[in-house]
Coordinates of C-alpha atoms in Angstrom, one line a residue:
X1 CA 17.3 -59.3 81.8
X2 CA 20.0 -61.5 80.4
X3 CA 19.2 -65.2 80.7
X4 CA 21.7 -68.0 80.2
X5 CA 20.1 -71.2 78.9
X6 CA 22.0 -73.4 81.4
X7 CA 21.0 -71.3 84.3
X8 CA 17.3 -70.9 83.3
X9 CA 14.7 -71.6 85.9
X10 CA 13.4 -75.1 85.7
X11 CA 9.9 -75.6 84.5
X12 CA 7.5 -77.3 86.8
X13 CA 6.9 -81.1 86.6
X14 CA 3.6 -82.9 87.1
X15 CA 2.3 -86.4 87.3
X16 CA 2.0 -87.5 83.7
X17 CA 0.2 -90.8 84.2
X18 CA -3.1 -89.4 85.7
X19 CA -3.4 -86.1 83.8
X20 CA -4.9 -85.2 80.5
X21 CA -2.7 -83.6 77.9
X22 CA -4.1 -80.1 78.7
X23 CA -3.7 -80.6 82.4
X24 CA -0.1 -81.7 81.9
X25 CA 0.7 -78.8 79.6
X26 CA -0.8 -76.2 81.9
X27 CA 0.8 -77.4 85.0
X28 CA 4.1 -78.2 83.4
X29 CA 4.5 -74.6 82.1
X30 CA 3.8 -73.0 85.5
X31 CA 7.1 -72.2 87.4
X32 CA 5.1 -71.7 90.6
X33 CA 4.5 -75.4 90.7
X34 CA 8.2 -76.0 91.5
X35 CA 7.4 -74.9 95.0
X36 CA 4.8 -77.6 95.5
X37 CA 6.2 -80.4 93.4
X38 CA 6.9 -83.9 94.7
X39 CA 9.8 -86.3 93.8
X40 CA 7.7 -88.5 91.4
X41 CA 6.2 -85.4 89.7
X42 CA 9.6 -83.7 89.3
X43 CA 11.0 -87.0 88.0
X44 CA 8.4 -87.2 85.3
X45 CA 8.9 -83.6 84.3
X46 CA 12.6 -84.1 84.1
X47 CA 12.2 -87.1 81.7
X48 CA 9.6 -85.4 79.7
X49 CA 11.2 -82.0 79.0
X50 CA 13.7 -83.3 76.4
X51 CA 11.5 -85.9 74.7
X52 CA 12.0 -84.2 71.4
X53 CA 15.7 -85.1 71.5
X54 CA 14.7 -88.7 71.7
X55 CA 11.3 -89.4 70.0
X56 CA 11.6 -88.4 66.3
X57 CA 10.3 -84.9 66.1
X58 CA 10.2 -81.8 63.9
X59 CA 12.4 -79.8 66.3
X60 CA 15.3 -82.2 66.4
X61 CA 15.3 -83.5 62.9
X62 CA 14.7 -80.2 61.1
X63 CA 16.3 -77.5 63.3
X64 CA 19.2 -79.6 64.7
X65 CA 20.4 -82.7 62.9
X66 CA 19.2 -82.0 59.3
X67 CA 22.1 -79.6 58.9
X68 CA 24.6 -81.4 61.2
X69 CA 24.7 -85.1 62.0
X70 CA 22.7 -86.2 59.0
X71 CA 25.0 -84.4 56.7
X72 CA 28.3 -85.3 58.4
X73 CA 27.5 -89.0 58.4
X74 CA 25.7 -89.2 55.1
X75 CA 22.7 -90.7 56.9
X76 CA 20.7 -89.0 54.2
X77 CA 21.7 -87.9 50.8
X78 CA 23.8 -84.8 51.5
X79 CA 22.9 -81.8 49.3
X80 CA 25.9 -79.8 48.4
X81 CA 24.6 -76.4 49.4
X82 CA 26.6 -73.5 50.8
X83 CA 27.7 -73.7 54.4
X84 CA 26.7 -77.4 54.7
X85 CA 29.5 -78.2 57.2
X86 CA 28.8 -75.4 59.6
X87 CA 26.5 -76.2 62.6
X88 CA 25.0 -72.7 62.7
X89 CA 21.9 -72.4 64.8
X90 CA 21.8 -76.1 65.5
X91 CA 24.3 -75.7 68.3
X92 CA 22.3 -73.0 70.0
X93 CA 19.1 -75.1 69.8
X94 CA 20.7 -78.3 71.2
X95 CA 22.5 -76.3 73.9
X96 CA 19.4 -74.5 75.0
X97 CA 17.3 -77.7 75.3
X98 CA 20.0 -79.5 77.2
X99 CA 20.4 -76.8 79.8
X100 CA 16.6 -76.6 80.4
X101 CA 16.9 -80.4 80.9
X102 CA 19.7 -80.1 83.4
X103 CA 17.8 -77.4 85.2
X104 CA 15.0 -79.8 85.7
X105 CA 17.4 -82.3 87.1
X106 CA 18.7 -79.8 89.6
X107 CA 15.2 -79.2 90.8
X108 CA 14.7 -82.9 91.3
X109 CA 17.9 -82.9 93.3
X110 CA 16.6 -80.0 95.4
X111 CA 13.3 -81.7 96.1
X112 CA 15.0 -84.9 97.1
X113 CA 17.4 -83.1 99.4
X114 CA 14.5 -81.4 101.2
X115 CA 13.2 -84.7 102.4
X116 CA 14.0 -86.3 105.8
X117 CA 16.8 -88.8 105.6
X118 CA 14.6 -91.8 105.7
X119 CA 12.5 -90.6 102.8
X120 CA 15.6 -89.8 100.8
X121 CA 16.6 -93.4 101.2
X122 CA 13.1 -94.6 100.2
X123 CA 13.2 -92.5 97.1
X124 CA 16.8 -93.4 96.1
X125 CA 15.6 -95.1 92.9
X126 CA 14.7 -91.6 91.5
X127 CA 18.2 -90.4 92.0
X128 CA 19.8 -93.4 90.3
X129 CA 17.5 -93.6 87.3
X130 CA 17.4 -89.9 86.6
X131 CA 21.1 -89.7 86.7
X132 CA 21.5 -92.6 84.3
X133 CA 19.2 -90.8 81.9
X134 CA 21.1 -87.5 82.5
X135 CA 24.4 -89.1 81.8
X136 CA 23.2 -90.6 78.5
X137 CA 22.4 -87.1 77.2
X138 CA 25.4 -85.5 78.9
X139 CA 27.7 -87.9 77.0
X140 CA 26.1 -86.8 73.8
X141 CA 26.7 -83.2 74.6
X142 CA 30.4 -83.9 75.4
X143 CA 30.6 -85.9 72.1
X144 CA 29.3 -82.8 70.2
X145 CA 31.0 -79.9 72.1
X146 CA 33.8 -81.3 74.3
X147 CA 34.1 -79.3 77.6
X148 CA 30.7 -78.2 78.8
X149 CA 29.2 -76.5 81.9
X150 CA 27.9 -79.3 84.1
X151 CA 28.8 -79.4 87.8
X152 CA 27.6 -75.8 88.4
X153 CA 25.0 -75.6 85.6
X154 CA 21.2 -75.4 86.1
X155 CA 21.3 -73.9 89.6
X156 CA 19.6 -70.5 89.1
X157 CA 16.8 -71.4 91.6
X158 CA 19.5 -72.2 94.2
X159 CA 20.7 -68.6 94.0
X160 CA 17.3 -67.0 94.5
X161 CA 17.2 -66.0 90.9
X162 CA 20.5 -64.1 90.9
X163 CA 22.0 -64.8 87.5
X164 CA 25.3 -63.2 88.4
X165 CA 25.9 -66.0 90.9
X166 CA 24.7 -68.8 88.6
X167 CA 27.2 -68.6 85.7
X168 CA 28.7 -72.0 85.3
X169 CA 32.3 -73.0 84.7
X170 CA 33.2 -75.5 81.9
X171 CA 34.0 -79.0 83.1
X172 CA 36.8 -80.9 81.5
X173 CA 35.4 -83.5 79.1
X174 CA 37.8 -86.2 80.1
X175 CA 36.9 -85.7 83.8
X176 CA 33.2 -85.7 83.0
X177 CA 33.6 -89.1 81.2
X178 CA 35.5 -90.4 84.2
X179 CA 32.8 -89.2 86.6
X180 CA 30.0 -90.7 84.6
X181 CA 31.8 -94.1 84.3
X182 CA 32.5 -94.1 88.1
X183 CA 28.9 -93.3 89.0
X184 CA 27.3 -95.6 86.5
X185 CA 29.4 -98.5 87.8
X186 CA 28.3 -97.7 91.3
X187 CA 24.6 -97.5 90.2
X188 CA 24.9 -100.8 88.4
X189 CA 26.0 -102.5 91.7
X190 CA 23.4 -100.7 93.7
X191 CA 20.6 -101.8 91.3
X192 CA 21.4 -105.4 92.2
X193 CA 20.1 -105.0 95.7
X194 CA 17.8 -102.0 95.8
X195 CA 14.2 -102.6 97.0
X196 CA 11.2 -100.4 96.6
X197 CA 8.5 -99.7 99.2
X198 CA 5.0 -100.4 98.0
X199 CA 4.3 -96.7 97.7
X200 CA 7.4 -95.9 95.7
X201 CA 7.0 -98.9 93.5
X202 CA 3.5 -97.8 92.4
X203 CA 4.6 -94.2 91.9
X204 CA 7.8 -95.1 90.1
X205 CA 5.9 -97.4 87.7
X206 CA 3.5 -94.6 86.9
X207 CA 6.1 -91.9 86.4
X208 CA 8.8 -93.8 84.6
X209 CA 8.2 -92.8 81.0
X210 CA 11.0 -95.0 79.6
X211 CA 11.0 -98.4 81.5
X212 CA 7.7 -98.3 83.2
X213 CA 9.3 -99.0 86.6
X214 CA 11.3 -102.1 85.5
X215 CA 14.4 -102.4 87.6
X216 CA 15.7 -105.0 85.2
X217 CA 15.4 -102.6 82.3
X218 CA 17.2 -99.9 84.2
X219 CA 20.0 -102.3 85.1
X220 CA 20.3 -103.3 81.4
X221 CA 20.2 -99.6 80.4
X222 CA 22.9 -98.7 82.9
X223 CA 25.3 -101.4 81.8
X224 CA 24.7 -100.9 78.1
X225 CA 25.4 -97.2 78.5
X226 CA 28.6 -98.1 80.4
X227 CA 29.5 -100.5 77.6
X228 CA 29.0 -97.8 74.9
X229 CA 30.9 -95.1 76.8
X230 CA 33.8 -97.5 77.6
X231 CA 34.0 -98.6 74.0
X232 CA 34.1 -95.0 72.9
X233 CA 37.2 -94.3 75.0
X234 CA 38.9 -97.6 74.4
X235 CA 41.6 -96.2 72.2
X236 CA 42.5 -93.4 74.6
X237 CA 45.6 -94.5 76.5
X238 CA 44.4 -93.3 79.9
X239 CA 41.2 -95.3 79.5
X240 CA 42.2 -98.4 77.4
X241 CA 42.9 -100.7 80.4
X242 CA 39.8 -99.7 82.2
X243 CA 37.7 -100.1 79.1
X244 CA 38.9 -103.7 78.5
X245 CA 38.5 -104.7 82.2
X246 CA 35.1 -103.2 82.8
X247 CA 33.6 -104.2 79.4
X248 CA 34.7 -107.8 80.2
X249 CA 33.0 -107.5 83.6
X250 CA 29.8 -106.2 82.2
X251 CA 29.7 -109.0 79.6
X252 CA 30.4 -111.6 82.2
X253 CA 27.5 -110.3 84.4
X254 CA 25.2 -110.6 81.3
X255 CA 22.8 -107.9 82.4
X256 CA 22.6 -105.7 79.3
X257 CA 20.4 -105.0 76.2
X258 CA 21.0 -108.2 74.2
X259 CA 17.7 -108.8 72.5
X260 CA 15.2 -106.5 70.7
X261 CA 12.6 -107.2 73.4
X262 CA 15.0 -105.5 75.8
X263 CA 15.6 -102.3 73.8
X264 CA 15.6 -99.1 75.8
X265 CA 13.4 -96.4 74.1
X266 CA 11.0 -93.6 74.7
X267 CA 7.9 -95.4 73.3
X268 CA 4.8 -93.8 71.9
X269 CA 1.8 -95.5 73.5
X270 CA -1.0 -93.1 72.5
X271 CA -1.7 -90.3 70.1
X272 CA -3.6 -88.4 72.8
X273 CA -0.6 -86.6 74.3
X274 CA 2.3 -84.6 72.9
X275 CA 4.7 -87.6 73.5
X276 CA 4.5 -88.6 69.9
X277 CA 6.2 -88.0 66.5
X278 CA 4.1 -85.0 65.5
X279 CA 5.9 -83.0 62.9
X280 CA 8.4 -85.7 62.0
X281 CA 6.8 -86.2 58.6
X282 CA 7.3 -82.6 57.7
X283 CA 10.8 -82.5 59.0
X284 CA 11.8 -85.5 56.9
X285 CA 9.9 -84.9 53.7
X286 CA 10.6 -81.1 53.3
X287 CA 13.8 -79.7 51.9
X288 CA 14.7 -83.2 50.5
X289 CA 15.7 -84.3 54.0
X290 CA 14.6 -87.9 53.2
X291 CA 16.9 -88.6 50.2
X292 CA 18.8 -91.8 50.3
X293 CA 22.6 -91.7 50.6
X294 CA 24.6 -93.2 47.8
X295 CA 27.1 -95.2 50.0
X296 CA 24.3 -97.0 51.9
X297 CA 22.2 -97.7 48.8
X298 CA 25.2 -98.9 46.8
X299 CA 26.0 -101.4 49.6
X300 CA 22.4 -102.6 49.8
X301 CA 22.1 -103.0 46.0
X302 CA 25.4 -104.9 45.7
X303 CA 24.7 -107.2 48.7
X304 CA 20.9 -107.7 48.5
X305 CA 20.5 -106.2 52.0
X306 CA 17.1 -107.3 53.3
X307 CA 16.6 -104.0 55.0
X308 CA 16.6 -102.0 51.8
X309 CA 12.8 -102.0 51.0
X310 CA 12.0 -101.4 54.7
X311 CA 14.3 -98.4 55.0
X312 CA 13.9 -96.9 51.5
X313 CA 11.6 -96.5 48.5
X314 CA 12.6 -96.4 44.9
X315 CA 12.5 -93.0 43.3
X316 CA 9.2 -92.1 41.7
X317 CA 10.6 -92.3 38.2
X318 CA 13.4 -94.7 38.8
X319 CA 11.5 -97.7 37.4
X320 CA 12.0 -99.7 40.5
X321 CA 15.8 -99.0 40.8
X322 CA 17.3 -97.8 44.1
X323 CA 19.6 -94.9 43.5
X324 CA 21.3 -92.8 46.2
X325 CA 22.3 -89.2 45.9
X326 CA 26.0 -88.9 45.0
X327 CA 27.8 -86.5 47.4
X328 CA 30.5 -85.8 44.9
X329 CA 28.2 -84.2 42.3
X330 CA 27.8 -80.4 42.0
X331 CA 24.6 -79.0 43.5
X332 CA 23.3 -78.4 40.0
X333 CA 23.8 -82.0 39.0
X334 CA 22.1 -83.1 42.2
X335 CA 19.2 -80.8 41.6
X336 CA 18.6 -82.3 38.2
X337 CA 18.5 -85.9 39.6
X338 CA 16.1 -84.8 42.3
X339 CA 13.9 -83.0 39.8
X340 CA 13.9 -86.1 37.6
X341 CA 12.5 -88.1 40.5
X342 CA 15.1 -90.9 40.3
X343 CA 16.7 -90.6 43.8
X344 CA 15.4 -93.1 46.4
X345 CA 13.9 -91.8 49.6
X346 CA 13.4 -93.1 53.1
X347 CA 10.3 -95.3 53.3
X348 CA 7.3 -93.2 54.2
X349 CA 5.2 -96.0 55.7
X350 CA 7.9 -97.4 57.9
X351 CA 9.8 -94.2 58.8
X352 CA 8.6 -90.7 58.0
X353 CA 4.8 -91.1 58.3
X354 CA 5.0 -93.7 61.1
X355 CA 3.4 -92.0 64.1
X356 CA 4.6 -94.8 66.4
X357 CA 8.3 -94.6 65.9
X358 CA 10.1 -95.1 69.2
X359 CA 12.8 -92.7 70.5
X360 CA 15.8 -95.0 70.6
X361 CA 18.2 -94.7 73.6
X362 CA 20.0 -98.0 73.1
X363 CA 19.1 -101.2 71.3
X364 CA 20.3 -104.8 70.9
X365 CA 21.8 -104.4 67.5
X366 CA 23.9 -101.5 68.7
X367 CA 25.1 -103.4 71.7
X368 CA 26.0 -106.5 69.8
X369 CA 28.0 -104.4 67.3
X370 CA 29.9 -103.0 70.3
X371 CA 30.5 -106.6 71.5
X372 CA 31.7 -107.6 68.0
X373 CA 34.2 -104.7 68.1
X374 CA 35.3 -105.6 71.6
X375 CA 36.0 -109.3 70.7
X376 CA 37.7 -108.4 67.5
X377 CA 39.9 -105.9 69.3
X378 CA 40.9 -108.6 71.7
X379 CA 41.7 -111.2 69.1
X380 CA 38.6 -113.4 69.5
X381 CA 37.3 -113.5 65.9
X382 CA 34.9 -116.3 66.5
X383 CA 32.9 -114.4 69.2
X384 CA 33.2 -111.2 67.1
X385 CA 31.6 -113.0 64.2
X386 CA 28.8 -114.4 66.4
X387 CA 27.9 -110.9 67.7
X388 CA 28.3 -109.3 64.3
X389 CA 25.9 -111.7 62.7
X390 CA 23.5 -111.5 65.6
X391 CA 23.5 -107.7 65.3
X392 CA 22.6 -107.9 61.6
X393 CA 19.6 -110.2 62.3
X394 CA 18.5 -107.9 65.1
X395 CA 18.8 -104.9 62.8
X396 CA 16.7 -106.5 60.1
X397 CA 14.0 -107.5 62.6
X398 CA 14.1 -104.0 64.2
X399 CA 13.2 -102.2 61.0
X400 CA 10.7 -104.8 59.9
X401 CA 8.9 -104.5 63.3
X402 CA 8.8 -100.7 63.1
X403 CA 6.2 -101.1 60.3
X404 CA 3.9 -103.2 62.5
X405 CA 1.9 -100.2 63.7
X406 CA 2.3 -98.1 60.5
X407 CA -0.9 -96.1 59.8
X408 CA 0.0 -95.5 56.2
X409 CA 0.5 -98.8 54.4
X410 CA 1.0 -97.5 50.8
X411 CA 4.8 -98.1 50.8
X412 CA 5.0 -100.9 53.4
X413 CA 6.7 -104.0 51.8
X414 CA 4.2 -106.7 51.2
X415 CA 6.4 -109.6 52.5
X416 CA 8.9 -109.8 55.3
X417 CA 12.4 -110.9 54.6
X418 CA 12.8 -114.7 54.6
X419 CA 15.4 -116.3 56.8
X420 CA 17.2 -117.5 53.7
X421 CA 17.5 -113.9 52.5
X422 CA 19.0 -112.8 55.7
X423 CA 21.4 -115.8 55.7
X424 CA 22.4 -115.0 52.1
X425 CA 23.2 -111.4 53.0
X426 CA 25.3 -112.4 56.0
X427 CA 27.2 -114.9 53.8
X428 CA 27.8 -112.3 51.2
X429 CA 29.2 -109.9 53.8
X430 CA 31.5 -112.8 54.9
X431 CA 32.9 -111.7 58.3
X432 CA 35.0 -114.9 58.3
X433 CA 36.8 -113.5 55.2
X434 CA 38.0 -110.5 57.2
X435 CA 41.2 -112.0 58.6
X436 CA 42.6 -108.9 60.3
X437 CA 41.1 -106.7 63.1
X438 CA 41.2 -103.8 60.7
X439 CA 39.2 -105.6 58.1
X440 CA 36.7 -106.8 60.7
X441 CA 36.4 -103.3 62.1
X442 CA 35.6 -101.9 58.6
X443 CA 32.7 -104.4 58.4
X444 CA 31.4 -103.6 61.9
X445 CA 31.6 -99.8 61.2
X446 CA 29.6 -100.2 58.0
X447 CA 26.9 -102.1 59.8
X448 CA 26.8 -99.3 62.4
X449 CA 26.3 -96.8 59.6
X450 CA 23.4 -98.8 58.2
X451 CA 21.7 -99.6 61.5
X452 CA 22.0 -96.0 62.9
X453 CA 21.0 -94.3 59.6
X454 CA 18.8 -91.3 60.4
X455 CA 17.4 -92.9 63.5
X456 CA 20.5 -92.6 65.7
X457 CA 22.4 -89.9 63.8
X458 CA 24.3 -88.5 66.9
X459 CA 25.7 -92.0 67.7
X460 CA 26.6 -92.5 64.1
X461 CA 28.6 -89.2 63.9
X462 CA 30.4 -90.0 67.2
X463 CA 31.4 -93.5 65.9
X464 CA 32.5 -92.2 62.5
X465 CA 34.8 -89.6 64.1
X466 CA 36.2 -92.2 66.5
X467 CA 36.8 -95.0 64.0
X468 CA 37.4 -92.9 60.8
X469 CA 35.1 -95.6 59.3
X470 CA 33.3 -96.1 57.1
X471 CA 35.3 -94.2 54.5
X472 CA 32.8 -91.8 52.9
X473 CA 33.5 -89.3 50.2
X474 CA 32.6 -85.7 50.7
X475 CA 32.8 -82.8 48.2
X476 CA 34.5 -79.8 49.6
X477 CA 32.4 -76.7 50.1
X478 CA 34.3 -74.4 47.9
X479 CA 32.0 -71.5 48.8
X480 CA 33.0 -71.5 52.5
X481 CA 35.9 -69.8 54.1
X482 CA 35.1 -71.3 57.5
X483 CA 34.8 -75.1 56.9
X484 CA 35.2 -77.0 53.6
X485 CA 34.7 -80.5 55.0
X486 CA 32.7 -82.0 57.9
X487 CA 33.8 -80.7 61.3
X488 CA 35.1 -82.6 64.3
X489 CA 32.9 -80.8 66.8
X490 CA 30.3 -78.2 67.2
X491 CA 31.1 -74.7 68.3
X492 CA 29.5 -73.1 71.3
X493 CA 26.5 -70.8 70.8
X494 CA 27.3 -67.1 70.7
X495 CA 25.4 -66.5 73.9
X496 CA 28.3 -68.1 75.8
X497 CA 30.8 -65.5 74.8
X498 CA 28.3 -62.7 75.6
X499 CA 26.8 -63.8 78.9
X500 CA 29.2 -66.3 80.3
X501 CA 32.3 -64.5 79.2
X502 CA 34.7 -65.3 82.0
X503 CA 34.1 -69.0 81.9
X504 CA 33.9 -69.1 78.1
X505 CA 37.3 -67.4 77.8
X506 CA 38.8 -70.4 79.6
X507 CA 37.8 -72.7 76.6
X508 CA 37.8 -70.1 73.9
X509 CA 41.1 -71.3 72.3
X510 CA 39.5 -74.7 71.5
X511 CA 36.2 -73.3 70.3
X512 CA 36.5 -74.1 66.6
X513 CA 35.3 -76.7 64.1
X514 CA 38.7 -78.5 63.9
X515 CA 39.3 -79.3 67.6
X516 CA 38.9 -83.0 68.3
X517 CA 36.9 -84.5 71.2
X518 CA 39.3 -86.3 73.6
X519 CA 38.4 -89.8 72.4
X520 CA 39.0 -88.9 68.7
X521 CA 42.6 -90.2 68.6
X522 CA 43.0 -92.1 65.4

């Protein structure tokens, strides 16, 4: 039987907080449990199903972003192999996981809709928070593919299992962004006054795998997500006025992720469940996935970046020097440097062997870099400088603190950066010396590049396409007749043209590696 990913039957959800790992896995995989699930259980299952897209994992880092976002952004040292600018199987893998995720969301919608009106109102918080989380990942899908099936997707169980009735149309990417912005704005307002019954409060705290039931954190998440999406479309003529107005309103309200203590993340609390970074070490340290990129290392060397030793290790035979892999070399020349052991790698204690790495959704340094860009764009250099420098301090602290729970201490730096070191780095970068918005934007974009690195590669790729910054050098893939430079989007998986033919044909003309996402207007 043919089976479209985005119409696949949702897996059942269970109460995570009170079950063992085996109980969770057994119940979660049993589709029959969809018939007996509850709103809290379905909510937990929905949040859990795509955790490998968030928490650093083998699946996402090795099968998806190793050959896509990490290469296209030079978050790691890009190896000049054949076909390095073609997404390949990565698009199929990301597509499949997203549509399993959205199928879970549809099941949650169905369970809520089956309740009496009073209970639907009582459980309203599950609709709001699940949709915020859904929109975060939906925006990423739009950023990668453009138009995607959404409004009709994931509804196979609504049709009694009839796949012929469940094929989903592609929704327009601009309209999807508009819808998400509209609803997120409404949710932000609603979160100001929503109250939870005692029963729902207890259940929500137990089932909320991200914010542990904190309404303040969900409000901050919602507004910070709005801020990010608005900033991404700020150069699009149809959105620019709205972006400026609503970003100013969000800033004035002051309820967003502004400090590292407020970061929104899928945190690892125990090694006793599968909500951990299992496999991440293998994903990072195999196939030279952990090599340091030249552009980032050169900047860190030239400016004494205090994050350098926390993000990277010197090459084994580099005599303490930090050397990044040059993307302009031939693969043979790169092979020799790798064999010689002189290329720096990502820090194994802090990053690749750290079992407690959080799955970042949005963090304070990211938000403050958005604010720096907003103020620079609107001619307020003083406030742009304030948020720019605050973001750097937060980024340094963020990566230093990642090492606090490191199990392997071999490569952990022995001393934390001193305040004087951070001040000196900020002074060297010299935001005040950037006297034009263009010069300021170049500095902001490079700090995004460093802060995102491999940890937020999807965000980095979206921002680099939007800003055309930082300016990075790529060697053309002379062996490819399909794509010689990094693409501007991913292509749809082949299954779409085979099983969703009618709907796919409506977007087929734009299904290539050169079509730009609607916000890519520079």
